[in-house]
Amino acid sequence: MGPVKPNHSGRWLWAAVVAAGLGLIVTSVTGRSEILQDLLAWASLGLAVIAIVLFTNEQSQREEDRLQGEGRLKLLQEDLERQRQNVDALGEGMDVAILVCDERATISYANRAAKEMFRTQDPAGRSLLAITLNYDLEQLALLAGRDRTEQNAELTFAYPTDRVGLAKAWSVESLPGRVFVTVVEITDLRRLERVRTDFVSNVSHELRTPLTLIRAMAETLLDDKGKDKELFERYLGKVIEEVDRLSGITSDLLTLSSAESNPVRKAPCDVVEVFSNVVNQFQSKAAEKELELTFEGPEHLVIEANTAQMTQVAINLVDNAINYTQAGSVKVSVSASEDEAMVTVADTGIGIPSDHHQRVFERFYRVDRGRSRTLGGTGLGLSIVKNIVESHGGEITVESALNRGSTFTVKLPLGASISEG
Ligand code: ADP
């Protein structure tokens, strides 16, 4: 708004009245000279007219100023409303939970993310503790309000689900009695960190075992200086076994890492061809254990997939089925429904207890560590399979009962290009 102008209009009105009055008085006093009388009358009239014109001018100027003031006020109000809408849109659109409370931690505003995070419809007027069921968060807000300091903490929320969040509470000098609280959810981040540390410690453990064995055997052979020929041959054979295990682990780790990090390059892939080829490759291994290894399916089933990765899935599943079956059969079958391809690998082997069904897909998880080790397993086969299947938009499940065999089922979306023969 511009500077306020002084109000002179009353003065001009008075000037007009005084000029007119003065004219009348002078006219009556100088009644004897007609010329003088006329001159004075005209002069007073002129003065009065000028004063009236000035008065009218000022009136219209004031009216103009008033209208301008009202216009500016309206603009300011509109601007204020736009800013409020911006803040609302920002608050509602952000994935960070934002809460505004008073100094006693009573909520006056909560954005969409906060309502979703704490599953509440209308938290305004309720206490922060009642909404979040988190005592530490309430203390953070109370402290920020009381000490006028910024408070930060990593908090664990148990309600409505287990979550980890980075909470911050602060207040602003110019807005007394108000405390702002934000919570950034970092549950996934912390989970990934845990997976990473578990993975590193698992890898170290897996590598250390064969390395320790190799070192112990090498030392024994060195001490013996080749005197015991039978020990020499046996230990060297074991060293080769452990080295093979190490290279198995490293190659599985590389496969897993490439399956996790590289985007899947898909092309038309005949799953029938992939699985029947792998079944053929494993015939001699199955025959060694006198197992019946069969394949059944249509002539072709083409889906959008990465053929190399599908071959890896087939190898890992068929290899496991043979490894963990002492007698009976391994049956691989491929079929298609309207929108997905289904592959099952069923064996009559040792089976998996039900409480291990989900865990067998975790990296390095084995039901029986000793047995897996004897069979040359790395504990990574099924996690590689799960990773590849899921990166193709599919899923893998297992049905199994102890000593009655296992059936692994892979379902894959057919994708754009499909032909069944
Ligand atoms: P491994 O290299 O030990 O076979 P995998 O990741 O392939 O590792 O499998 C994880 C664990 O799941 C195995 O150690 C084994 O205990 C169990 N398992 C996998 N396939 C079968 C199966 N067909 N029958 C019984 N147990 C199985």
Coordinates of N, CA and C and ligand atoms in Angstrom, one line a residue, residues 320-321 324 347 350-352 360 362 365-368 372 376-383 406 408, ligand 1:
N320 N 19.0 -79.7 -7.8 CA 18.6 -79.9 -6.4 C 17.7 -81.2 -6.3
A321 N 16.8 -81.3 -7.2 CA 15.8 -82.5 -7.1 C 16.6 -83.8 -7.1
Y324 N 18.8 -84.2 -3.8 CA 18.1 -84.4 -2.5 C 17.1 -85.6 -2.6
D347 N 10.0 -84.1 -7.0 CA 10.8 -85.3 -6.7 C 10.2 -86.1 -5.6
I350 N 14.0 -86.3 0.0 CA 14.0 -86.2 1.4 C 12.9 -85.2 1.9
G351 N 12.5 -84.3 1.1 CA 11.5 -83.4 1.5 C 12.0 -82.2 2.3
I352 N 11.2 -81.2 2.6 CA 11.6 -80.1 3.4 C 10.5 -79.9 4.5
V360 N 14.1 -71.5 2.6 CA 15.1 -72.2 1.7 C 15.4 -71.2 0.5
E362 N 16.2 -68.1 0.9 CA 17.2 -67.1 1.4 C 18.6 -67.5 1.0
Y365 N 20.9 -70.3 3.0 CA 20.1 -71.1 3.9 C 20.0 -72.5 3.5
R366 N 20.3 -73.4 4.4 CA 20.2 -74.9 4.1 C 19.4 -75.5 5.2
V367 N 18.6 -76.5 4.9 CA 17.9 -77.2 5.9 C 18.9 -78.0 6.7
D368 N 19.7 -78.7 6.0 CA 20.7 -79.5 6.7 C 22.1 -79.1 6.1
S372 N 24.0 -80.6 2.6 CA 24.2 -79.7 1.5 C 25.7 -79.7 1.1
G376 N 28.0 -80.8 -2.2 CA 28.7 -79.7 -3.0 C 27.8 -78.5 -3.1
G377 N 26.8 -78.4 -2.3 CA 25.9 -77.2 -2.4 C 26.5 -75.9 -1.9
T378 N 26.0 -74.8 -2.5 CA 26.5 -73.5 -2.0 C 25.5 -72.8 -1.1
G379 N 24.3 -73.2 -1.2 CA 23.2 -72.6 -0.4 C 22.7 -71.3 -1.2
L380 N 23.1 -71.2 -2.4 CA 22.7 -70.0 -3.2 C 21.7 -70.3 -4.3
G381 N 21.6 -71.6 -4.6 CA 20.9 -72.0 -5.8 C 19.4 -71.5 -5.8
L382 N 18.7 -71.7 -4.7 CA 17.3 -71.3 -4.8 C 17.1 -69.8 -4.7
S383 N 18.1 -69.1 -4.0 CA 17.9 -67.6 -4.0 C 18.2 -67.1 -5.4
S406 N 9.4 -83.2 -2.8 CA 9.2 -81.8 -2.9 C 8.7 -81.5 -4.3
F408 N 8.6 -78.0 -6.6 CA 8.8 -76.6 -6.8 C 8.0 -76.1 -8.0
Ligands
ADP1 P1 22.1 -75.9 -1.9 O1 23.3 -75.4 -2.6 O2 22.4 -76.1 -0.4 O3 21.3 -76.9 -2.5 P2 19.9 -74.2 -2.5 O4 19.7 -72.7 -2.3 O5 19.7 -74.8 -3.8 O6 21.2 -74.5 -1.8 O7 18.8 -74.9 -1.5 C1 18.7 -74.5 -0.2 C2 18.3 -75.6 0.7 O8 17.0 -76.1 0.4 C3 19.1 -76.9 0.5 O9 20.3 -76.8 1.3 C4 18.2 -78.0 0.9 O10 18.2 -78.1 2.3 C5 16.8 -77.5 0.5 N1 16.4 -78.0 -0.8 C6 16.5 -77.4 -2.0 N2 15.9 -78.2 -2.9 C7 15.5 -79.3 -2.3 C8 14.8 -80.5 -2.7 N3 14.4 -80.7 -4.0 N4 14.5 -81.4 -1.8 C9 14.8 -81.2 -0.5 N5 15.4 -80.1 0.0 C10 15.8 -79.2 -0.9

